[in-house]
Coordinates of C-alpha atoms in Angstrom, one line a residue:
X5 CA 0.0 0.0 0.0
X6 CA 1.6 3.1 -0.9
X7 CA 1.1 5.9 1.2
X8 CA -0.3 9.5 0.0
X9 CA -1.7 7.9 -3.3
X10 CA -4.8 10.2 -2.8
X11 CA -8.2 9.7 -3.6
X12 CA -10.5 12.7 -4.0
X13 CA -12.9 13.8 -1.6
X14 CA -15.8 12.1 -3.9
X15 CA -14.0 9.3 -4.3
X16 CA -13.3 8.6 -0.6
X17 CA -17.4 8.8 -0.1
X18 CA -18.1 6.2 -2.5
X19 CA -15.3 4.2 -1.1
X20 CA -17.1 4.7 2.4
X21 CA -20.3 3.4 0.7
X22 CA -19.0 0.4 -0.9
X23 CA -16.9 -0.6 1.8
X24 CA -18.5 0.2 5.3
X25 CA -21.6 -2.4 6.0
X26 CA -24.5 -1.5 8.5
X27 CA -24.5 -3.4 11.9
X28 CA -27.9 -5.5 11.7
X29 CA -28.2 -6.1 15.4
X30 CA -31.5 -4.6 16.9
X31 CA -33.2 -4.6 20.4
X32 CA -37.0 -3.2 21.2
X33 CA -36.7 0.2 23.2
X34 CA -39.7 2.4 24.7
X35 CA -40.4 5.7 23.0
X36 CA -38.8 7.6 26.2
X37 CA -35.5 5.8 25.3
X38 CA -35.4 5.8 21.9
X39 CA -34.3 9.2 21.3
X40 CA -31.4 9.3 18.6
X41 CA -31.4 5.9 17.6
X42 CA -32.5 4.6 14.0
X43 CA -35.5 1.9 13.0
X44 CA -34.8 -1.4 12.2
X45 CA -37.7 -2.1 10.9
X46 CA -40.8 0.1 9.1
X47 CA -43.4 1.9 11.4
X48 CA -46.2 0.9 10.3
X49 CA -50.0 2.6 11.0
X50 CA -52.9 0.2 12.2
X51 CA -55.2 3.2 12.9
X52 CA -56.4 6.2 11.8
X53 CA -54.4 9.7 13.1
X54 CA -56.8 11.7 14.0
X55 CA -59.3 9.0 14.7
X56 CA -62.2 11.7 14.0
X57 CA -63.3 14.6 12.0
X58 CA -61.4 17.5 14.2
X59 CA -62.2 21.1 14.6
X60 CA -58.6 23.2 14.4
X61 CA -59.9 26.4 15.7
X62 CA -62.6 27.9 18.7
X63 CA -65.8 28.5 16.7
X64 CA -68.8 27.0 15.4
X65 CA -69.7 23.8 13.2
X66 CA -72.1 24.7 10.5
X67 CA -72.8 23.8 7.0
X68 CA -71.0 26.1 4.9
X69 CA -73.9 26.9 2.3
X70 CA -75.7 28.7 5.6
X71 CA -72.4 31.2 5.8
X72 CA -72.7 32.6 2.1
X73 CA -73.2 36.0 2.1
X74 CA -72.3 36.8 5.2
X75 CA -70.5 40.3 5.9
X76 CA -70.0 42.5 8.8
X77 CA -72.7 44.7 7.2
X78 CA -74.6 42.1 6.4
X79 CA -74.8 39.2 9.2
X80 CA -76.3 35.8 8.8
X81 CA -78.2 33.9 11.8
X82 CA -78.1 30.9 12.8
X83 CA -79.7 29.0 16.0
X84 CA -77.0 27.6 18.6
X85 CA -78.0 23.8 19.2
X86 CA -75.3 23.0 21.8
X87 CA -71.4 22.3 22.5
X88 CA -69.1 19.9 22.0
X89 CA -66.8 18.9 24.8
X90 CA -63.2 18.1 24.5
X91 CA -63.0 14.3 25.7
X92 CA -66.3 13.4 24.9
X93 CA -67.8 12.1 21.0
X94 CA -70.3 15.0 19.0
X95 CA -74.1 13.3 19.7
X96 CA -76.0 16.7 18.5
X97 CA -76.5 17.0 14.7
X98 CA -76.5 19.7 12.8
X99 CA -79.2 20.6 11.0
X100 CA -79.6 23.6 8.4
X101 CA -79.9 27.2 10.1
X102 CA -77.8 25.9 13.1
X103 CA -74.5 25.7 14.9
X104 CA -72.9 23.5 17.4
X105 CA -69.7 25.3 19.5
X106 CA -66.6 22.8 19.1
X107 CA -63.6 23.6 20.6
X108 CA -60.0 23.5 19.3
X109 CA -59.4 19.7 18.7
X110 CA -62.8 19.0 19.1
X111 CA -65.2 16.1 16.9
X112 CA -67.2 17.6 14.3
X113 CA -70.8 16.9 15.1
X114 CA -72.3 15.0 12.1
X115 CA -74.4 17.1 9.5
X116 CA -71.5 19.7 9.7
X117 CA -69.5 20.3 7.2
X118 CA -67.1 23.7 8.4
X119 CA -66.0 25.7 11.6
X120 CA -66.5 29.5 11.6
X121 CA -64.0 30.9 13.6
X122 CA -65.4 32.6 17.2
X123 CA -63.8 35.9 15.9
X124 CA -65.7 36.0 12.6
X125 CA -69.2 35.6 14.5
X126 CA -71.2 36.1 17.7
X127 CA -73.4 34.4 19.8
X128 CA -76.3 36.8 21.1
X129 CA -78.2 34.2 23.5
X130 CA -78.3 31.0 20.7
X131 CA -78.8 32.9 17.9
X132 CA -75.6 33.4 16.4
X133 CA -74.5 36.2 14.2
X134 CA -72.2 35.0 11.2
X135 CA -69.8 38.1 9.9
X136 CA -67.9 36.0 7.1
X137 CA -68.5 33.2 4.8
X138 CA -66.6 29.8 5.3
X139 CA -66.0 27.3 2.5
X140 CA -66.8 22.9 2.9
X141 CA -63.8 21.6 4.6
X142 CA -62.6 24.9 6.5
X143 CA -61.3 24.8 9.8
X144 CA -61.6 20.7 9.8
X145 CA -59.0 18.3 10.4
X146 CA -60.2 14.9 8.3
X147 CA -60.5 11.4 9.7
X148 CA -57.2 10.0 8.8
X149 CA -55.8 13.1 7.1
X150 CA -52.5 13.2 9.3
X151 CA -52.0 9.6 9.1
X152 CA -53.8 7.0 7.3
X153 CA -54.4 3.0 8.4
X154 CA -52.1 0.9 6.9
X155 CA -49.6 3.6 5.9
X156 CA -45.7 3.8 6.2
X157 CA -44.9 6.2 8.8
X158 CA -41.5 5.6 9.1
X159 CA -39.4 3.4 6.6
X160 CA -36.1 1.4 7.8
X161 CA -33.0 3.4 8.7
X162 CA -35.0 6.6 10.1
X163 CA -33.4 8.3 12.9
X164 CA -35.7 8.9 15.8
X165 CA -35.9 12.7 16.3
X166 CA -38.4 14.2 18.6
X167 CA -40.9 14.7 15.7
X168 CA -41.0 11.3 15.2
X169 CA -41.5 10.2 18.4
X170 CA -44.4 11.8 18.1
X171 CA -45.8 10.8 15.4
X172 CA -45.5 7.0 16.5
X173 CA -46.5 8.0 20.2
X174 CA -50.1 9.2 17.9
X175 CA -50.5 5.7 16.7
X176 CA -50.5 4.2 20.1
X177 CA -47.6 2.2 20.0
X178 CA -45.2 2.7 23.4
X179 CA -42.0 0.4 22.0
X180 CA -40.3 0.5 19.0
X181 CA -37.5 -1.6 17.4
X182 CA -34.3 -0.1 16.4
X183 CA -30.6 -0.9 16.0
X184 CA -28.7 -0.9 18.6
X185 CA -26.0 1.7 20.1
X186 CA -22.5 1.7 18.4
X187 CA -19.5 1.8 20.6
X188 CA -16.3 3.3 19.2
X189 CA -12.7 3.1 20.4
X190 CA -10.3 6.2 20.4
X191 CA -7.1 5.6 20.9
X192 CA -4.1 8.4 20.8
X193 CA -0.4 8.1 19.9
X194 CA 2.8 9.6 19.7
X195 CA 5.8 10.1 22.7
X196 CA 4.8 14.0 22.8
X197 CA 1.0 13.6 24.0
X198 CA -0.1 13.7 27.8
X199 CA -3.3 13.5 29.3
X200 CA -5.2 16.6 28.6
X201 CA -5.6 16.9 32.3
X202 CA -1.7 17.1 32.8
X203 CA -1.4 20.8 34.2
X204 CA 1.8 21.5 33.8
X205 CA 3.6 20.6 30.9
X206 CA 7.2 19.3 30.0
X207 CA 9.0 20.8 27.3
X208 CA 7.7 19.3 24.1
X209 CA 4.4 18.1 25.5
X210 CA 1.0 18.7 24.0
X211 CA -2.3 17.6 25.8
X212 CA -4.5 15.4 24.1
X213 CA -7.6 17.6 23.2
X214 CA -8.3 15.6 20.2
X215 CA -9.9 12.8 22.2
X216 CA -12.5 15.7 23.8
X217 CA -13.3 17.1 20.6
X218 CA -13.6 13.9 18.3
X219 CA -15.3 12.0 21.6
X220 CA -17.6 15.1 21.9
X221 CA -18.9 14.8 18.4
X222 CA -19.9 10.9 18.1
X223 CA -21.5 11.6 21.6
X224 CA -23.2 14.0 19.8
X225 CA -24.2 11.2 17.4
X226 CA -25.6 9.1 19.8
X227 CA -22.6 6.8 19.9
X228 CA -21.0 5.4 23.0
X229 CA -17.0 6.2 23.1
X230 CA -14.3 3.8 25.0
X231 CA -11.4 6.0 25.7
X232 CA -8.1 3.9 25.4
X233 CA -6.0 6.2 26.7
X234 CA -2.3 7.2 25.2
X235 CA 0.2 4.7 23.6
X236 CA 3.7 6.1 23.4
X237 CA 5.3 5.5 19.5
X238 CA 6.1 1.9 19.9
X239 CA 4.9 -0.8 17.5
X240 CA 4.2 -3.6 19.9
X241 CA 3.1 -1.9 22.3
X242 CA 0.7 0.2 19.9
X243 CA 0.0 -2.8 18.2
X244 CA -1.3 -4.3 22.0
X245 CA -3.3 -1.4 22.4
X246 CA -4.9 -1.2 19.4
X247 CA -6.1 -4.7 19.2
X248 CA -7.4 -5.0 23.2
X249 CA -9.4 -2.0 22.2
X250 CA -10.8 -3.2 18.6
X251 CA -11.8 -6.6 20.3
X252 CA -14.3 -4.3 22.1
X253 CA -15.8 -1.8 19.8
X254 CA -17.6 -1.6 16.4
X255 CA -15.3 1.1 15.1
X256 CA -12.0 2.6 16.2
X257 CA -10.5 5.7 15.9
X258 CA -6.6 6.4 16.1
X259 CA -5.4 9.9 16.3
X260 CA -1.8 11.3 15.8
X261 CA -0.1 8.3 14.1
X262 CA -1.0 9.2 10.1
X263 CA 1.9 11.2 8.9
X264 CA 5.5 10.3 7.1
X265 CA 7.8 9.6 9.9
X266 CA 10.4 7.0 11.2
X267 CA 8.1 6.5 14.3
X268 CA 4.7 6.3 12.1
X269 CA 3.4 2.9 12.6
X270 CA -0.1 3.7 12.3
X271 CA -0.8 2.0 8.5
X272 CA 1.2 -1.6 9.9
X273 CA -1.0 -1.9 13.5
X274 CA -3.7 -1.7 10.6
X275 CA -2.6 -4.0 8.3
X276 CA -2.2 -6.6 11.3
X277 CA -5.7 -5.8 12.4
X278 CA -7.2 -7.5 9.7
X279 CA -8.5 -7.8 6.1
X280 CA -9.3 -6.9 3.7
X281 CA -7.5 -3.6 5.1
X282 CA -6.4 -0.2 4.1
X283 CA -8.8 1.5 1.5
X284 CA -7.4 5.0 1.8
X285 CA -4.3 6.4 2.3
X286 CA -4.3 10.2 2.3
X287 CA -7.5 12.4 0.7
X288 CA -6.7 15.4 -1.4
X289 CA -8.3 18.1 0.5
X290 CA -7.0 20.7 3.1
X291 CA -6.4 20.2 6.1
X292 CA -6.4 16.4 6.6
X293 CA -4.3 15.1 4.1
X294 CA -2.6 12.2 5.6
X295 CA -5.8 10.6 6.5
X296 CA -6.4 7.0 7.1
X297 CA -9.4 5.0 6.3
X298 CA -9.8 0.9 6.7
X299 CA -11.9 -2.3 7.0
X300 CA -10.8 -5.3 9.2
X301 CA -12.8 -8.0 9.4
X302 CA -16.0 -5.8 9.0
X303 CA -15.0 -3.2 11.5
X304 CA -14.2 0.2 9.9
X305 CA -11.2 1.6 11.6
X306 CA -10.3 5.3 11.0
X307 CA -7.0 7.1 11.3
X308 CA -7.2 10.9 12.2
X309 CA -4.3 13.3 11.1
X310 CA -2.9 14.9 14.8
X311 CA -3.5 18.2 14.3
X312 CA -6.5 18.9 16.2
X313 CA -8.7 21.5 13.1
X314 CA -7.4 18.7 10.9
X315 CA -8.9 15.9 13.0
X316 CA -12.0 17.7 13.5
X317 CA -12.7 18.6 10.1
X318 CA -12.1 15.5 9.0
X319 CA -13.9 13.5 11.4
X320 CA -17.0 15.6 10.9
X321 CA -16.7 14.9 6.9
X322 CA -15.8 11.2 6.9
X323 CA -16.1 10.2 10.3
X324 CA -19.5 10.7 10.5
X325 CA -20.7 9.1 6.9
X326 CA -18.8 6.0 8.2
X327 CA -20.8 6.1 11.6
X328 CA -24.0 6.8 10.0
X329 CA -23.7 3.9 7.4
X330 CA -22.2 1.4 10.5
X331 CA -25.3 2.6 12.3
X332 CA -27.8 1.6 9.8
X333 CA -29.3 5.0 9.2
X334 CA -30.8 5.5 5.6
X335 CA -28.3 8.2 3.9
X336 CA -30.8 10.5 1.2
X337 CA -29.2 13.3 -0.9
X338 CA -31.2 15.9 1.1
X339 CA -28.4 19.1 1.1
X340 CA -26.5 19.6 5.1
X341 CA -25.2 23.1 3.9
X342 CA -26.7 26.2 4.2
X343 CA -24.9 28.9 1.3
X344 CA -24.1 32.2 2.4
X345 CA -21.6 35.2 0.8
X346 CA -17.8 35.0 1.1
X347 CA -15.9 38.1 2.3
X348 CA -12.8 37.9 0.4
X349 CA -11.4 36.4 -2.2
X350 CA -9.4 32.9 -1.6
X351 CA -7.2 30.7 -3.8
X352 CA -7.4 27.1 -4.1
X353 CA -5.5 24.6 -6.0
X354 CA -7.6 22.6 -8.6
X355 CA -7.6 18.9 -7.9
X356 CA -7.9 19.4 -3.9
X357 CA -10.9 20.1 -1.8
X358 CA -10.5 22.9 0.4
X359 CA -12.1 23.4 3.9
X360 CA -12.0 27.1 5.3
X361 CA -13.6 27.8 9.1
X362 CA -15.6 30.8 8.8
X363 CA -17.7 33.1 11.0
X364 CA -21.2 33.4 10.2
X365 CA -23.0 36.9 10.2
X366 CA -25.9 38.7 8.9
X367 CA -25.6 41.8 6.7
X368 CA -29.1 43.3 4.9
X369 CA -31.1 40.4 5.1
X370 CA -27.9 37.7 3.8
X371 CA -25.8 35.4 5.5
X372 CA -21.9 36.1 5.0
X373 CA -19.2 33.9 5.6
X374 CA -16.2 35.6 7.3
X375 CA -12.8 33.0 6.8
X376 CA -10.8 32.4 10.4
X377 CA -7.4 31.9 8.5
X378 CA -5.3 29.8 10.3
X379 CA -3.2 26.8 10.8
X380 CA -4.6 23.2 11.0
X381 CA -3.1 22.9 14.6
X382 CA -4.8 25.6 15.8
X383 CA -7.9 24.7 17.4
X384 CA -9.2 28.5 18.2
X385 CA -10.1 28.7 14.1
X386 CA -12.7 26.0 15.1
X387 CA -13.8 27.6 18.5
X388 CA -14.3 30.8 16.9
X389 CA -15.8 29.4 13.7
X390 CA -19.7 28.9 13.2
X391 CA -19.3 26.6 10.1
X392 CA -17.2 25.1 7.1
X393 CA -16.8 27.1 3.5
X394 CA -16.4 23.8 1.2
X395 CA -14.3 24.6 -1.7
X396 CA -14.7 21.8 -4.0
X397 CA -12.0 20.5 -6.2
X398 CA -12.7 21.7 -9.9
X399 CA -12.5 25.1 -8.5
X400 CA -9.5 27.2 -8.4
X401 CA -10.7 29.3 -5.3
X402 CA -13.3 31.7 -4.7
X403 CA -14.6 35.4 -5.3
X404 CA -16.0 38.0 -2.5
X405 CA -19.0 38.0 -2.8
X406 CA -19.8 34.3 -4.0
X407 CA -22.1 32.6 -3.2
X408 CA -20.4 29.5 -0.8
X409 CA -21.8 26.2 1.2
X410 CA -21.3 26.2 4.4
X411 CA -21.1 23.4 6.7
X412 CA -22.8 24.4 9.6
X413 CA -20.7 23.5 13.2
X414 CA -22.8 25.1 15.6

């Protein structure tokens, strides 16, 4: 394997899409647990959602026909009937010339056909004056209309945000099945890095902030991280290291080993992990070049440049698409970038994706994108940055005042 034969940025996606396989094990969780996690298995409706005709506003139920006409200079009348309470089913018909009250989320009382609103009319001791005209259907939530029997709420591979919960909470159903929790390893090398709690350092030391900031993101994603500590730049004992931790974990991360160097033994503890192995060996894009990306023995295993904007960026990029697919989640073409204006012109080589951290302000009504220029090792470019200007790789750079996608970090 020859290292820094590059693949493009698009080419290492569809390299992450061939290669990396979804975990199929599943477990049954209740709705209050399920937050975050993705569905095994369709959602499927075996009622009606509502379960009844539905008022969506205070007012009246009528038939429509007996509005027309009706003005604030010219009322209509109608004769009050009765009420519908919330809670309880809509026994009093409607007849012609009348009106039943129904509150918001109330059943439409049969021989009904619309709601006039309670500020477009007024009740004067039953008989009820009508100032506006309301059309068949207005103000009414249909039987089934949300959701229908029989209907796919949810198809495999959905992850289970709030909204959804809902939605399957509607149907009755309290349990749902999904696949299970992914556990990732991160493990850090190199004789320079300490613990990040180490207050004092030696000369030459750096703290290892990378586990924090790559661990805080696939927490983020709902995945559970199992830190493996710090492995000096030693092949056995790397090697050790890196095996205990992959015997326990469905992915794992190494950080700091993925450059050229005499002590760089990050592609070989690999390699011995198992096959079919390596898959990428540097990306052209900046930063993250020397980036790392395997399969052994169906566990994806990733190698993070140690430069901690580097590791971020590219974690967030690749990183992610790898945990998604592991995870089982269904991956659509729906856009994650918002496009806002650039505020200076920047160069790019062709052939190589570039990733600048910007600020993100508003200016007359439009989002601008302000570039934090710095180096990959500094990690303030991504604490002050709200986002990611993409620069893709047919370009040669970018104009103030063009119009840029910005991948959103906040």
């Amino acid at each position: 394997m020859q290292f820094f034969k590059v693949k493009t940025v698009e080419e290492t996606f569809a390299m992450i899409e061939e290669n990396v396989p979804a975990i199929k094990d599943t477990e049954e969780r209740s709705l209050e647990e399920a937050l975050h996690y993705i569905t095994s298995a369709c959602v499927t409706a075996k009622e009606n959602v509502p379960g009844f005709d539905r008022s969506t506003v205070d007012g009246y139920a009528v038939k429509a026909k007996d509005t027309y006409g009706s003005s604030d200079s010219m009322p209509g009348f109608l004769n009050v009937v009765g009420e519908v309470k919330m809670g309880e089913g809509a026994a009093i018909p409607v007849g012609q010339g009348e009106a039943v009250y129904v509150p918001t989320g109330g059943m439409i009382p049969p021989g009904s056909d619309s709601v006039i609103m309670i500020e477009h009319c007024e009740d004067h001791d039953g008989l009820l004056n009508t100032y506006k005209s309301v059309a068949p259907g207005e103000n009414i939530i249909r039987r089934g209309e949300d959701i229908r029997e029989g209907e796919v709420v949810l198809p495999e591979g959905t992850i289970l945000r709030p909204q959804e919960l809902g939605a399957i909470a509607s149907l009755g159903i309290s349990h749902v099945t999904v696949y299970r929790r992914l556990k990732v390893g991160y493990l850090s090398s190199g004789d320079e890095i300490v613990p990040y709690q180490t207050e004092k350092l030696s000369e030459g030391q750096i703290r290892d902030i990378n586990y924090l900031t790559i661990a805080g993101l696939a927490k983020q994603w709902n995945v559970e991280v199992v830190y493996g500590g710090i492995v000096k730049d030693d092949f056995q004992e790397f090697q050790h290291k890196a095996r205990e931790l992959y015997d326990q974990v469905d992915c794992l991360i190494l950080s700091g080993g993925s450059s050229v160097g005499a002590k760089d033994y990050t592609t070989d503890v690999i390699q011995s992990l198992g096959s079919p192995g390596v898959f990428v060996h540097g990306i052209s894009i900046k930063p993250g070049k020397p980036t790392i990306l395997a399969m052994a023995n169906g566990k994806p295993v990733i190698g993070l440049p140690g430069h901690p904007a580097s590791a971020m960026i590219i974690f967030m990029l690749f990183g992610e698409k790898i945990l998604r697919k592991l995870k089982g989640e269904k991956i659509d073409k729906k856009p994650n970038r918002i496009f806002a204006r650039i505020t200076k012109n920047i160069p790019s080589a062709p052939g190589r994706s570039d990733y600048i951290r910007v600020r993100l302000f508003e200016k007359e009504g439009e989002w601008w994108a302000e570039p934090i220029i710095g180096k990959s090792g500094l990690i303030t470019t991504l604490v002050k940055s709200d986002g990611i200007v993409e620069i893709s790789s047919e370009k040669e750079g970018i104009s103030q005042g063009d119009y840029v996608p910005v991948i959103a970090t906040r």
